[in-house]
Structures are given as C-alpha cells and as structure tokens.
PDB file of C-alpha atoms in Angstrom:
ATOM      1  CA  MET A   1     -39.202  57.636  13.146  1.00 59.00           C
ATOM      2  CA  ASP A   2     -39.190  58.807  16.799  1.00 63.00           C
ATOM      3  CA  VAL A   3     -35.579  59.957  16.571  1.00 65.00           C
ATOM      4  CA  LEU A   4     -36.565  62.343  13.802  1.00 65.00           C
ATOM      5  CA  THR A   5     -40.024  63.447  14.899  1.00 64.00           C
ATOM      6  CA  ASP A   6     -38.958  64.051  18.483  1.00 62.00           C
ATOM      7  CA  ASN A   7     -35.924  66.035  17.492  1.00 66.00           C
ATOM      8  CA  TRP A   8     -36.902  68.221  14.595  1.00 67.00           C
ATOM      9  CA  SER A   9     -35.201  71.262  16.127  1.00 76.00           C
ATOM     10  CA  VAL A  10     -31.925  69.393  16.640  1.00 77.00           C
ATOM     11  CA  TYR A  11     -31.860  68.042  13.079  1.00 79.00           C
ATOM     12  CA  GLY A  12     -33.107  71.305  11.671  1.00 83.00           C
ATOM     13  CA  GLU A  13     -30.373  73.329  13.319  1.00 86.00           C
ATOM     14  CA  GLY A  14     -27.689  70.868  12.125  1.00 87.00           C
ATOM     15  CA  PHE A  15     -29.139  70.728   8.614  1.00 90.00           C
ATOM     16  CA  LEU A  16     -29.255  74.522   8.271  1.00 92.00           C
ATOM     17  CA  GLY A  17     -25.744  74.788   9.658  1.00 91.00           C
ATOM     18  CA  THR A  18     -24.457  72.396   6.971  1.00 94.00           C
ATOM     19  CA  VAL A  19     -26.364  74.246   4.271  1.00 94.00           C
ATOM     20  CA  GLU A  20     -24.890  77.592   5.413  1.00 94.00           C
ATOM     21  CA  LEU A  21     -21.368  76.156   5.506  1.00 94.00           C
ATOM     22  CA  THR A  22     -21.829  74.695   2.027  1.00 95.00           C
ATOM     23  CA  VAL A  23     -23.224  77.868   0.497  1.00 96.00           C
ATOM     24  CA  TYR A  24     -20.673  80.318   2.001  1.00 96.00           C
ATOM     25  CA  SER A  25     -17.724  77.957   1.413  1.00 96.00           C
ATOM     26  CA  SER A  26     -18.821  77.317  -2.160  1.00 96.00           C
ATOM     27  CA  LEU A  27     -18.951  81.079  -2.873  1.00 97.00           C
ATOM     28  CA  LEU A  28     -15.508  81.553  -1.383  1.00 97.00           C
ATOM     29  CA  ALA A  29     -14.113  78.540  -3.283  1.00 96.00           C
ATOM     30  CA  LEU A  30     -15.575  79.707  -6.580  1.00 95.00           C
ATOM     31  CA  GLY A  31     -14.157  83.189  -6.132  1.00 94.00           C
ATOM     32  CA  LEU A  32     -10.678  82.029  -5.070  1.00 95.00           C
ATOM     33  CA  GLY A  33     -10.760  79.223  -7.672  1.00 93.00           C
ATOM     34  CA  PHE A  34     -11.429  81.735 -10.447  1.00 90.00           C
ATOM     35  CA  LEU A  35      -8.709  84.045  -9.127  1.00 91.00           C
ATOM     36  CA  MET A  36      -6.115  81.300  -8.898  1.00 93.00           C
ATOM     37  CA  ALA A  37      -7.005  79.883 -12.296  1.00 90.00           C
ATOM     38  CA  SER A  38      -6.369  83.420 -13.667  1.00 87.00           C
ATOM     39  CA  PHE A  39      -3.054  83.517 -11.905  1.00 90.00           C
ATOM     40  CA  ARG A  40      -2.081  80.092 -13.322  1.00 89.00           C
ATOM     41  CA  VAL A  41      -2.416  81.284 -16.891  1.00 84.00           C
ATOM     42  CA  ALA A  42      -1.273  84.947 -16.371  1.00 84.00           C
ATOM     43  CA  PRO A  43       1.646  86.240 -18.365  1.00 83.00           C
ATOM     44  CA  VAL A  44       3.297  87.441 -15.132  1.00 87.00           C
ATOM     45  CA  ARG A  45       5.688  84.801 -13.732  1.00 91.00           C
ATOM     46  CA  ALA A  46       5.135  85.828 -10.103  1.00 94.00           C
ATOM     47  CA  LEU A  47       1.408  85.363 -10.399  1.00 92.00           C
ATOM     48  CA  ARG A  48       1.841  81.939 -12.043  1.00 91.00           C
ATOM     49  CA  ALA A  49       4.253  80.925  -9.253  1.00 95.00           C
ATOM     50  CA  PHE A  50       1.807  82.088  -6.543  1.00 96.00           C
ATOM     51  CA  GLY A  51      -1.084  80.184  -8.150  1.00 93.00           C
ATOM     52  CA  THR A  52       1.036  77.045  -8.505  1.00 94.00           C
ATOM     53  CA  VAL A  53       2.107  77.200  -4.845  1.00 96.00           C
ATOM     54  CA  TRP A  54      -1.475  77.795  -3.683  1.00 96.00           C
ATOM     55  CA  VAL A  55      -2.797  74.744  -5.582  1.00 95.00           C
ATOM     56  CA  THR A  56       0.110  72.486  -4.762  1.00 95.00           C
ATOM     57  CA  VAL A  57       0.057  73.180  -1.033  1.00 95.00           C
ATOM     58  CA  LEU A  58      -3.739  72.989  -0.563  1.00 95.00           C
ATOM     59  CA  ARG A  59      -4.307  69.981  -2.740  1.00 93.00           C
ATOM     60  CA  ASN A  60      -1.694  68.040  -0.835  1.00 93.00           C
ATOM     61  CA  THR A  61      -2.715  69.108   2.668  1.00 92.00           C
ATOM     62  CA  PRO A  62      -5.237  66.993   4.548  1.00 94.00           C
ATOM     63  CA  LEU A  63      -8.404  68.987   5.181  1.00 93.00           C
ATOM     64  CA  THR A  64      -8.403  68.122   8.886  1.00 92.00           C
ATOM     65  CA  LEU A  65      -4.893  69.521   9.247  1.00 93.00           C
ATOM     66  CA  LEU A  66      -5.992  72.665   7.461  1.00 93.00           C
ATOM     67  CA  PHE A  67      -8.864  73.032   9.977  1.00 92.00           C
ATOM     68  CA  PHE A  68      -6.354  72.793  12.829  1.00 91.00           C
ATOM     69  CA  ALA A  69      -4.125  75.399  11.142  1.00 90.00           C
ATOM     70  CA  VAL A  70      -6.981  77.833  10.588  1.00 90.00           C
ATOM     71  CA  LEU A  71      -9.052  77.393  13.760  1.00 85.00           C
ATOM     72  CA  LEU A  72      -6.138  77.013  16.165  1.00 84.00           C
ATOM     73  CA  GLY A  73      -3.327  78.840  14.354  1.00 86.00           C
ATOM     74  CA  LEU A  74      -4.853  82.109  13.213  1.00 87.00           C
ATOM     75  CA  PRO A  75      -5.989  83.189  16.730  1.00 85.00           C
ATOM     76  CA  ARG A  76      -2.368  82.989  17.825  1.00 87.00           C
ATOM     77  CA  PHE A  77      -1.661  85.808  15.371  1.00 85.00           C
ATOM     78  CA  GLY A  78      -4.428  87.923  16.819  1.00 84.00           C
ATOM     79  CA  LEU A  79      -7.181  87.017  14.296  1.00 86.00           C
ATOM     80  CA  VAL A  80     -10.121  86.005  16.430  1.00 86.00           C
ATOM     81  CA  LEU A  81     -13.342  85.180  14.570  1.00 86.00           C
ATOM     82  CA  PRO A  82     -16.330  82.930  15.141  1.00 88.00           C
ATOM     83  CA  PHE A  83     -15.505  79.271  14.559  1.00 88.00           C
ATOM     84  CA  GLU A  84     -18.082  79.184  11.724  1.00 91.00           C
ATOM     85  CA  VAL A  85     -16.071  81.830   9.853  1.00 92.00           C
ATOM     86  CA  PHE A  86     -12.866  79.884  10.366  1.00 92.00           C
ATOM     87  CA  ALA A  87     -14.617  76.748   9.046  1.00 93.00           C
ATOM     88  CA  VAL A  88     -15.730  78.612   5.954  1.00 95.00           C
ATOM     89  CA  LEU A  89     -12.169  79.839   5.356  1.00 94.00           C
ATOM     90  CA  ALA A  90     -10.730  76.333   5.694  1.00 94.00           C
ATOM     91  CA  LEU A  91     -13.342  74.716   3.424  1.00 96.00           C
ATOM     92  CA  GLY A  92     -13.312  77.533   0.879  1.00 96.00           C
ATOM     93  CA  CYS A  93      -9.554  77.726   0.526  1.00 95.00           C
ATOM     94  CA  TYR A  94      -9.166  73.960   0.356  1.00 96.00           C
ATOM     95  CA  THR A  95     -11.855  73.553  -2.314  1.00 96.00           C
ATOM     96  CA  SER A  96     -10.591  76.545  -4.280  1.00 96.00           C
ATOM     97  CA  ALA A  97      -7.509  74.544  -5.295  1.00 96.00           C
ATOM     98  CA  PHE A  98      -9.689  71.914  -6.956  1.00 96.00           C
ATOM     99  CA  ILE A  99     -11.917  74.535  -8.548  1.00 95.00           C
ATOM    100  CA  CYS A 100      -8.875  76.248  -9.919  1.00 93.00           C
ATOM    101  CA  GLU A 101      -7.604  73.093 -11.569  1.00 92.00           C
ATOM    102  CA  ALA A 102     -11.020  72.386 -13.050  1.00 92.00           C
ATOM    103  CA  LEU A 103     -11.177  75.890 -14.540  1.00 89.00           C
ATOM    104  CA  ARG A 104      -7.637  75.653 -15.752  1.00 88.00           C
ATOM    105  CA  SER A 105      -8.389  72.447 -17.588  1.00 86.00           C
ATOM    106  CA  GLY A 106     -11.337  74.189 -19.224  1.00 84.00           C
ATOM    107  CA  ILE A 107      -9.142  77.145 -20.226  1.00 81.00           C
ATOM    108  CA  ASN A 108      -6.755  74.720 -21.904  1.00 79.00           C
ATOM    109  CA  THR A 109      -9.565  73.413 -24.073  1.00 77.00           C
ATOM    110  CA  VAL A 110     -10.120  76.778 -25.678  1.00 77.00           C
ATOM    111  CA  PRO A 111      -8.173  77.053 -28.941  1.00 73.00           C
ATOM    112  CA  PRO A 112      -5.114  79.352 -28.558  1.00 71.00           C
ATOM    113  CA  GLY A 113      -6.300  81.240 -31.639  1.00 71.00           C
ATOM    114  CA  GLN A 114      -9.205  82.654 -29.624  1.00 70.00           C
ATOM    115  CA  GLY A 115      -6.835  84.478 -27.255  1.00 69.00           C
ATOM    116  CA  GLU A 116      -4.510  85.563 -30.057  1.00 69.00           C
ATOM    117  CA  ALA A 117      -7.460  87.032 -31.989  1.00 76.00           C
ATOM    118  CA  ALA A 118      -8.616  88.975 -28.906  1.00 73.00           C
ATOM    119  CA  ARG A 119      -5.154  90.297 -28.300  1.00 72.00           C
ATOM    120  CA  SER A 120      -4.846  91.350 -31.937  1.00 74.00           C
ATOM    121  CA  LEU A 121      -7.905  93.488 -31.392  1.00 72.00           C
ATOM    122  CA  GLY A 122      -6.143  95.304 -28.552  1.00 72.00           C
ATOM    123  CA  MET A 123      -7.880  93.533 -25.636  1.00 76.00           C
ATOM    124  CA  THR A 124      -5.909  93.233 -22.363  1.00 74.00           C
ATOM    125  CA  PHE A 125      -5.186  89.920 -20.691  1.00 71.00           C
ATOM    126  CA  GLY A 126      -8.035  90.556 -18.228  1.00 72.00           C
ATOM    127  CA  GLN A 127     -10.456  91.386 -21.003  1.00 74.00           C
ATOM    128  CA  THR A 128      -9.384  88.341 -23.032  1.00 75.00           C
ATOM    129  CA  LEU A 129      -9.763  86.009 -20.074  1.00 74.00           C
ATOM    130  CA  GLY A 130     -13.061  87.428 -18.888  1.00 70.00           C
ATOM    131  CA  SER A 131     -14.789  88.051 -22.181  1.00 71.00           C
ATOM    132  CA  VAL A 132     -13.461  85.393 -24.505  1.00 75.00           C
ATOM    133  CA  VAL A 133     -11.698  82.530 -22.790  1.00 77.00           C
ATOM    134  CA  LEU A 134     -13.589  81.872 -19.553  1.00 76.00           C
ATOM    135  CA  PRO A 135     -17.120  81.952 -21.070  1.00 76.00           C
ATOM    136  CA  GLN A 136     -16.052  79.165 -23.390  1.00 76.00           C
ATOM    137  CA  ALA A 137     -14.125  77.306 -20.729  1.00 78.00           C
ATOM    138  CA  PHE A 138     -16.958  77.442 -18.229  1.00 80.00           C
ATOM    139  CA  ARG A 139     -19.236  75.396 -20.483  1.00 78.00           C
ATOM    140  CA  SER A 140     -16.850  72.422 -20.328  1.00 81.00           C
ATOM    141  CA  VAL A 141     -16.123  72.465 -16.595  1.00 87.00           C
ATOM    142  CA  ILE A 142     -19.699  72.468 -15.269  1.00 88.00           C
ATOM    143  CA  PRO A 143     -19.682  68.717 -14.341  1.00 89.00           C
ATOM    144  CA  PRO A 144     -16.304  68.687 -12.491  1.00 91.00           C
ATOM    145  CA  VAL A 145     -17.127  71.900 -10.625  1.00 92.00           C
ATOM    146  CA  GLY A 146     -20.459  70.432  -9.542  1.00 93.00           C
ATOM    147  CA  SER A 147     -18.710  67.271  -8.333  1.00 94.00           C
ATOM    148  CA  THR A 148     -16.164  69.351  -6.423  1.00 95.00           C
ATOM    149  CA  LEU A 149     -18.995  71.328  -4.654  1.00 95.00           C
ATOM    150  CA  ILE A 150     -20.755  68.040  -3.759  1.00 95.00           C
ATOM    151  CA  ALA A 151     -17.497  66.891  -2.145  1.00 95.00           C
ATOM    152  CA  LEU A 152     -17.373  70.228  -0.277  1.00 96.00           C
ATOM    153  CA  ALA A 153     -20.823  69.604   1.133  1.00 94.00           C
ATOM    154  CA  LYS A 154     -19.712  66.275   2.506  1.00 93.00           C
ATOM    155  CA  ASN A 155     -16.467  67.770   3.865  1.00 94.00           C
ATOM    156  CA  THR A 156     -18.488  70.156   6.084  1.00 93.00           C
ATOM    157  CA  ALA A 157     -18.835  67.158   8.466  1.00 91.00           C
ATOM    158  CA  ILE A 158     -15.280  67.835   9.642  1.00 91.00           C
ATOM    159  CA  ALA A 159     -16.387  71.219  11.027  1.00 89.00           C
ATOM    160  CA  GLY A 160     -18.440  69.446  13.761  1.00 85.00           C
ATOM    161  CA  ALA A 161     -15.239  68.316  15.476  1.00 83.00           C
ATOM    162  CA  PHE A 162     -14.385  71.993  15.938  1.00 84.00           C
ATOM    163  CA  SER A 163     -17.518  73.121  17.764  1.00 80.00           C
ATOM    164  CA  VAL A 164     -19.273  74.272  14.582  1.00 86.00           C
ATOM    165  CA  THR A 165     -22.962  73.462  14.280  1.00 84.00           C
ATOM    166  CA  GLU A 166     -23.571  71.079  11.386  1.00 88.00           C
ATOM    167  CA  LEU A 167     -25.563  67.954  10.580  1.00 84.00           C
ATOM    168  CA  LEU A 168     -23.183  65.186  11.574  1.00 83.00           C
ATOM    169  CA  GLY A 169     -22.538  66.710  14.976  1.00 80.00           C
ATOM    170  CA  THR A 170     -26.237  66.152  15.948  1.00 80.00           C
ATOM    171  CA  TYR A 171     -25.437  62.514  16.675  1.00 73.00           C
ATOM    172  CA  ARG A 172     -23.633  63.443  19.912  1.00 76.00           C
ATOM    173  CA  THR A 173     -26.742  65.190  21.311  1.00 74.00           C
ATOM    174  CA  LEU A 174     -29.071  62.389  20.251  1.00 71.00           C
ATOM    175  CA  ASN A 175     -26.719  59.709  21.560  1.00 68.00           C
ATOM    176  CA  GLU A 176     -26.651  61.400  24.974  1.00 66.00           C
ATOM    177  CA  LEU A 177     -30.490  61.352  24.922  1.00 65.00           C
ATOM    178  CA  GLY A 178     -30.411  57.555  24.437  1.00 67.00           C
ATOM    179  CA  TYR A 179     -31.695  57.314  20.836  1.00 66.00           C
ATOM    180  CA  SER A 180     -30.557  54.522  18.531  1.00 70.00           C
ATOM    181  CA  ILE A 181     -27.263  55.408  16.931  1.00 76.00           C
ATOM    182  CA  ILE A 182     -28.135  53.493  13.807  1.00 81.00           C
ATOM    183  CA  TRP A 183     -31.321  55.492  13.118  1.00 77.00           C
ATOM    184  CA  THR A 184     -29.593  58.681  14.108  1.00 79.00           C
ATOM    185  CA  PHE A 185     -26.997  58.148  11.392  1.00 81.00           C
ATOM    186  CA  ILE A 186     -29.624  57.029   8.841  1.00 83.00           C
ATOM    187  CA  TRP A 187     -31.429  60.388   9.206  1.00 82.00           C
ATOM    188  CA  ILE A 188     -28.161  62.250   9.083  1.00 84.00           C
ATOM    189  CA  ALA A 189     -27.183  60.415   5.928  1.00 88.00           C
ATOM    190  CA  LEU A 190     -30.531  61.334   4.317  1.00 89.00           C
ATOM    191  CA  GLY A 191     -29.946  64.910   5.189  1.00 89.00           C
ATOM    192  CA  TYR A 192     -26.613  64.944   3.361  1.00 93.00           C
ATOM    193  CA  LEU A 193     -28.244  63.028   0.541  1.00 94.00           C
ATOM    194  CA  LEU A 194     -30.837  65.834   0.194  1.00 94.00           C
ATOM    195  CA  ILE A 195     -28.112  68.471   0.032  1.00 94.00           C
ATOM    196  CA  THR A 196     -25.879  66.677  -2.479  1.00 95.00           C
ATOM    197  CA  LEU A 197     -28.829  65.745  -4.696  1.00 95.00           C
ATOM    198  CA  THR A 198     -29.932  69.394  -4.782  1.00 95.00           C
ATOM    199  CA  ILE A 199     -26.465  70.479  -5.843  1.00 95.00           C
ATOM    200  CA  SER A 200     -26.347  67.739  -8.453  1.00 94.00           C
ATOM    201  CA  LEU A 201     -29.796  68.773  -9.822  1.00 94.00           C
ATOM    202  CA  LEU A 202     -28.768  72.477 -10.023  1.00 92.00           C
ATOM    203  CA  PHE A 203     -25.614  71.600 -11.994  1.00 91.00           C
ATOM    204  CA  HIS A 204     -27.501  69.099 -14.169  1.00 89.00           C
ATOM    205  CA  MET A 205     -29.919  71.929 -15.111  1.00 88.00           C
ATOM    206  CA  LEU A 206     -26.979  74.304 -15.677  1.00 86.00           C
ATOM    207  CA  GLU A 207     -25.213  71.772 -17.845  1.00 81.00           C
ATOM    208  CA  ARG A 208     -28.283  71.200 -19.964  1.00 82.00           C
ATOM    209  CA  ARG A 209     -28.680  74.907 -20.438  1.00 79.00           C
ATOM    210  CA  CYS A 210     -25.049  75.977 -20.970  1.00 72.00           C
ATOM    211  CA  GLY A 211     -22.944  72.888 -21.311  1.00 55.00           C
ATOM    212  CA  VAL A 212     -21.056  71.664 -24.342  1.00 53.00           C
ATOM    213  CA  ALA A 213     -23.166  69.315 -26.484  1.00 51.00           C
ATOM    214  CA  ARG A 214     -21.685  65.858 -26.609  1.00 47.00           C
TER     215      ARG A 214
END
C-alpha cells in the first residue's frame, strides 16, 4: 500500500490526466464520428468519398504512428499547441473512424421506408437523418459505441510517451523513487479499471433506458 499512500498526488495527477484525455477525446470522437457517418450515407458523392477515405485511412493507421504525425508533424506546418491538445486530436480522430462505422451499421438497420416516408413529407436529407434515422439507429449502437470509448480510455496510455500527463506515465516517477514496479503497475491497472468500469456502467444504464429490447 505504501506505493499508493505515499504518492497520492502522483497517482491523482496521472489519473485526472487520463480522465481528461478520455472525456475530451470521446467528445471529439463522437462529434467527428457522427459527421463522418452522415457523410458516408449522404447523397453527395464527394461527401461519401471523403467519409470513406477518412475511415479507411484512420482505421488502418497504427495509433502510435498517428501520434507521431500529429505531435511531431503539425508543428512543422506552424501549428503549435500544447501536447495535451495534440493528444486529444490524435485520439479523437482515430476513434472517430470506429464510431463512424458503428453509427453507419446502426443506420443500415433502419428500414429504408422510414427515410422514404420522411422525404415524401418534404424533409431534407439533414432533417431525415437527424429526426428520423439517427434516433432509431442510436438505440442499436449503444453497446459498440460504449466498447469503442472503453478502448479509447485504454489507448490514452500511448500519450504518456509524448510528454502528456496520464496514469501509465506515473510508473517512471515511482520507479525512479525506488518503489516496487509490480505494485506500481497494479495500482495503475486498478486506476484504468475504475475508468473503464465507469464508462461501462454509464453505457449499461443508457442501454437499459434507450436500447432496443432483445
């Protein structure tokens, strides 16, 4: 227990850093995922092509490589931001591709007649998608979206290698202080477990309230 009780501030700072990265990256991923899913089913060919390229590139790019591209590549083009912001961009964009595909699979479960009926009433594509299709699609994609955000929370560990404060990175400080590496990693693992179980509980409650009855 000494490794935890003697280093509350170290663990606390790392834990809060991971929580912040998870929350901000999740918001960005959900927003971009919704936008790209809309592009993937849009009647405009250019938008569909853009959405397809976005998903194909990001889903097939290692996250570590994306971190290098964002944190080391963007400053070369004059975009200088805190490393935490770059980490959120890398995590959010990467995860948005998986959110997009989860939402698109949900959109495909909605009967085509729903959209046709909405268009026959004079609704635009945006109105049909936002008011008719997505509310029905969302109910069926709650579990996969929750699983994707749990994966995002664990992926935040990569940010520690790029000078971003997060939970896994605390092991370096504690190792230098001479604490047992085994117990250090046990408490780090329990911190990640707390975060992922919280996300799982939230989505379980959301599924029970809004999900499709099986």
